[in-house]
PDB file of C-alpha atoms in Angstrom:
ATOM      1  CA  MET A 989       0.000   0.000   0.000  1.00 54.00           C
ATOM      2  CA  ALA A 990       1.434   3.386  -0.993  1.00 58.00           C
ATOM      3  CA  PRO A 991       1.460   6.075   1.693  1.00 63.00           C
ATOM      4  CA  GLU A 992      -1.646   8.266   1.647  1.00 86.00           C
ATOM      5  CA  VAL A 993       0.018  11.258   3.296  1.00 96.00           C
ATOM      6  CA  THR A 994       3.515  12.703   3.059  1.00 95.00           C
ATOM      7  CA  VAL A 995       4.774  14.601   6.098  1.00 95.00           C
ATOM      8  CA  PHE A 996       7.691  17.018   5.748  1.00 94.00           C
ATOM      9  CA  PHE A 997       9.516  17.568   9.034  1.00 92.00           C
ATOM     10  CA  ASP A 998      12.621  19.231  10.439  1.00 90.00           C
ATOM     11  CA  GLY A 999      14.912  16.352  11.361  1.00 90.00           C
ATOM     12  CA  ALA A1000      17.392  18.789  12.928  1.00 88.00           C
ATOM     13  CA  CYS A1001      14.817  19.756  15.568  1.00 86.00           C
ATOM     14  CA  PRO A1002      14.861  17.484  18.654  1.00 87.00           C
ATOM     15  CA  LEU A1003      11.230  18.286  19.407  1.00 87.00           C
ATOM     16  CA  CYS A1004      10.175  17.457  15.834  1.00 89.00           C
ATOM     17  CA  ARG A1005      12.120  14.185  15.888  1.00 91.00           C
ATOM     18  CA  ARG A1006      10.303  13.119  19.062  1.00 91.00           C
ATOM     19  CA  GLU A1007       6.902  13.964  17.610  1.00 93.00           C
ATOM     20  CA  ILE A1008       7.646  12.136  14.356  1.00 96.00           C
ATOM     21  CA  ALA A1009       8.944   9.097  16.280  1.00 97.00           C
ATOM     22  CA  LEU A1010       5.597   8.932  18.077  1.00 97.00           C
ATOM     23  CA  MET A1011       3.659   9.322  14.811  1.00 97.00           C
ATOM     24  CA  ARG A1012       5.734   6.550  13.203  1.00 97.00           C
ATOM     25  CA  ARG A1013       4.855   4.220  16.076  1.00 97.00           C
ATOM     26  CA  LEU A1014       1.164   5.087  15.739  1.00 98.00           C
ATOM     27  CA  ASP A1015       1.227   4.707  11.921  1.00 97.00           C
ATOM     28  CA  ARG A1016       0.945   0.911  11.969  1.00 95.00           C
ATOM     29  CA  ARG A1017      -0.611   0.799   8.485  1.00 94.00           C
ATOM     30  CA  GLY A1018       2.312   2.651   6.900  1.00 95.00           C
ATOM     31  CA  ALA A1019      -0.068   5.292   5.541  1.00 96.00           C
ATOM     32  CA  ILE A1020       2.400   8.132   6.054  1.00 97.00           C
ATOM     33  CA  ARG A1021       5.661   8.822   4.249  1.00 94.00           C
ATOM     34  CA  PHE A1022       7.920  10.895   6.504  1.00 95.00           C
ATOM     35  CA  VAL A1023      10.444  13.160   4.761  1.00 92.00           C
ATOM     36  CA  ASP A1024      13.202  14.924   6.695  1.00 91.00           C
ATOM     37  CA  VAL A1025      13.658  18.282   4.943  1.00 90.00           C
ATOM     38  CA  SER A1026      16.556  19.496   7.079  1.00 87.00           C
ATOM     39  CA  GLY A1027      19.251  18.003   4.841  1.00 79.00           C
ATOM     40  CA  ASP A1028      20.689  19.272   1.568  1.00 70.00           C
ATOM     41  CA  ALA A1029      19.710  16.240  -0.516  1.00 60.00           C
ATOM     42  CA  THR A1030      15.986  16.553   0.163  1.00 63.00           C
ATOM     43  CA  THR A1031      13.626  17.126  -2.722  1.00 69.00           C
ATOM     44  CA  CYS A1032      11.217  19.754  -1.471  1.00 69.00           C
ATOM     45  CA  PRO A1033       7.840  20.532  -3.040  1.00 77.00           C
ATOM     46  CA  ILE A1034       8.318  24.202  -2.055  1.00 79.00           C
ATOM     47  CA  ASP A1035      11.160  26.326  -0.713  1.00 80.00           C
ATOM     48  CA  GLN A1036      13.074  24.435   1.979  1.00 82.00           C
ATOM     49  CA  LYS A1037      13.036  27.442   4.339  1.00 84.00           C
ATOM     50  CA  ALA A1038       9.240  27.551   4.103  1.00 83.00           C
ATOM     51  CA  LEU A1039       9.073  23.837   4.899  1.00 82.00           C
ATOM     52  CA  LEU A1040      11.282  24.322   7.932  1.00 84.00           C
ATOM     53  CA  ALA A1041       9.348  27.355   9.200  1.00 88.00           C
ATOM     54  CA  ARG A1042       5.975  25.572   9.401  1.00 91.00           C
ATOM     55  CA  PHE A1043       4.817  21.970   9.517  1.00 92.00           C
ATOM     56  CA  HIS A1044       3.747  20.695   6.060  1.00 94.00           C
ATOM     57  CA  ALA A1045       1.979  17.598   4.777  1.00 96.00           C
ATOM     58  CA  SER A1046       0.514  16.588   1.452  1.00 95.00           C
ATOM     59  CA  GLU A1047      -2.679  14.596   1.125  1.00 94.00           C
ATOM     60  CA  ASP A1048      -4.343  13.621  -2.133  1.00 91.00           C
ATOM     61  CA  GLY A1049      -1.952  15.874  -4.065  1.00 89.00           C
ATOM     62  CA  ARG A1050      -2.731  18.964  -1.955  1.00 94.00           C
ATOM     63  CA  LEU A1051      -0.074  20.596   0.224  1.00 94.00           C
ATOM     64  CA  PHE A1052      -1.158  21.857   3.642  1.00 96.00           C
ATOM     65  CA  SER A1053       0.752  23.746   6.320  1.00 95.00           C
ATOM     66  CA  GLY A1054       0.273  24.411  10.002  1.00 95.00           C
ATOM     67  CA  ALA A1055      -2.774  22.979  11.709  1.00 96.00           C
ATOM     68  CA  ARG A1056      -4.242  21.662   8.451  1.00 97.00           C
ATOM     69  CA  ALA A1057      -1.044  19.643   7.900  1.00 97.00           C
ATOM     70  CA  PHE A1058      -1.374  18.138  11.375  1.00 97.00           C
ATOM     71  CA  ALA A1059      -5.020  17.340  10.621  1.00 97.00           C
ATOM     72  CA  ALA A1060      -3.984  15.503   7.439  1.00 97.00           C
ATOM     73  CA  MET A1061      -1.399  13.488   9.357  1.00 97.00           C
ATOM     74  CA  TRP A1062      -3.853  12.674  12.147  1.00 97.00           C
ATOM     75  CA  ARG A1063      -6.514  11.512   9.653  1.00 97.00           C
ATOM     76  CA  ALA A1064      -4.050   8.908   8.315  1.00 96.00           C
ATOM     77  CA  ILE A1065      -3.661   7.315  11.774  1.00 97.00           C
ATOM     78  CA  PRO A1066      -6.801   5.447  12.880  1.00 96.00           C
ATOM     79  CA  ILE A1067      -6.554   6.333  16.576  1.00 96.00           C
ATOM     80  CA  LEU A1068      -6.065  10.041  15.736  1.00 97.00           C
ATOM     81  CA  ARG A1069      -8.514  10.151  12.816  1.00 97.00           C
ATOM     82  CA  PRO A1070     -11.391  11.666  14.876  1.00 97.00           C
ATOM     83  CA  LEU A1071      -9.116  14.523  15.941  1.00 97.00           C
ATOM     84  CA  GLY A1072      -7.994  15.025  12.330  1.00 97.00           C
ATOM     85  CA  LEU A1073     -11.597  15.159  11.130  1.00 97.00           C
ATOM     86  CA  LEU A1074     -12.522  17.601  13.892  1.00 97.00           C
ATOM     87  CA  ALA A1075      -9.522  19.838  13.167  1.00 97.00           C
ATOM     88  CA  ASP A1076     -10.561  20.120   9.517  1.00 94.00           C
ATOM     89  CA  LEU A1077     -14.094  21.329  10.174  1.00 97.00           C
ATOM     90  CA  PRO A1078     -14.483  24.914   8.914  1.00 96.00           C
ATOM     91  CA  TRP A1079     -15.364  26.318  12.345  1.00 97.00           C
ATOM     92  CA  ALA A1080     -12.490  24.416  14.025  1.00 97.00           C
ATOM     93  CA  ARG A1081      -9.715  25.329  11.568  1.00 97.00           C
ATOM     94  CA  PRO A1082      -9.103  28.809  13.037  1.00 97.00           C
ATOM     95  CA  VAL A1083      -9.046  27.395  16.574  1.00 97.00           C
ATOM     96  CA  PHE A1084      -6.436  24.779  15.691  1.00 97.00           C
ATOM     97  CA  GLU A1085      -4.432  27.247  13.569  1.00 97.00           C
ATOM     98  CA  ASN A1086      -4.341  29.790  16.413  1.00 97.00           C
ATOM     99  CA  ALA A1087      -3.151  27.063  18.788  1.00 96.00           C
ATOM    100  CA  TYR A1088      -0.458  26.151  16.239  1.00 94.00           C
ATOM    101  CA  LEU A1089       0.653  29.803  16.009  1.00 95.00           C
ATOM    102  CA  VAL A1090       1.003  29.910  19.803  1.00 94.00           C
ATOM    103  CA  PHE A1091       3.065  26.716  19.604  1.00 91.00           C
ATOM    104  CA  LEU A1092       5.351  28.319  16.965  1.00 88.00           C
ATOM    105  CA  ARG A1093       6.080  31.202  19.346  1.00 91.00           C
ATOM    106  CA  ILE A1094       7.115  28.870  22.176  1.00 89.00           C
ATOM    107  CA  ARG A1095       8.740  26.234  19.935  1.00 83.00           C
ATOM    108  CA  PRO A1096      12.316  27.586  20.416  1.00 81.00           C
ATOM    109  CA  HIS A1097      11.961  27.245  24.191  1.00 83.00           C
ATOM    110  CA  LEU A1098      10.539  23.736  23.857  1.00 79.00           C
ATOM    111  CA  GLN A1099      13.356  22.768  21.482  1.00 73.00           C
ATOM    112  CA  ARG A1100      15.930  23.760  24.086  1.00 76.00           C
ATOM    113  CA  LEU A1101      14.138  21.618  26.678  1.00 76.00           C
ATOM    114  CA  ALA A1102      13.959  18.654  24.284  1.00 69.00           C
ATOM    115  CA  SER A1103      17.659  18.690  23.408  1.00 68.00           C
TER     116      SER A1103
END
């Protein structure tokens, strides 16, 4: 079975590596292809700096960033699918995106704690 979702992540970020390790364990069906975009040899669908600045995932040929990318990843994992469906509802998208923006502001502090 070919992966349904491709997740682009920052493999140089200790926090990101931990999150992706958890998602890999939860992805028992192998529905997600994980691509580390921190290296030079990576083929990126968009500018590498943009991929490193925000979380990105592609699903059904569409590229998402931020909370919508997390929702796509969650939908591919059966136990997280309800959360992914919820996060993609039109009224919920701004709530999840605002939470993601808060996370981006504190991410540098969390990265230091995770390293």
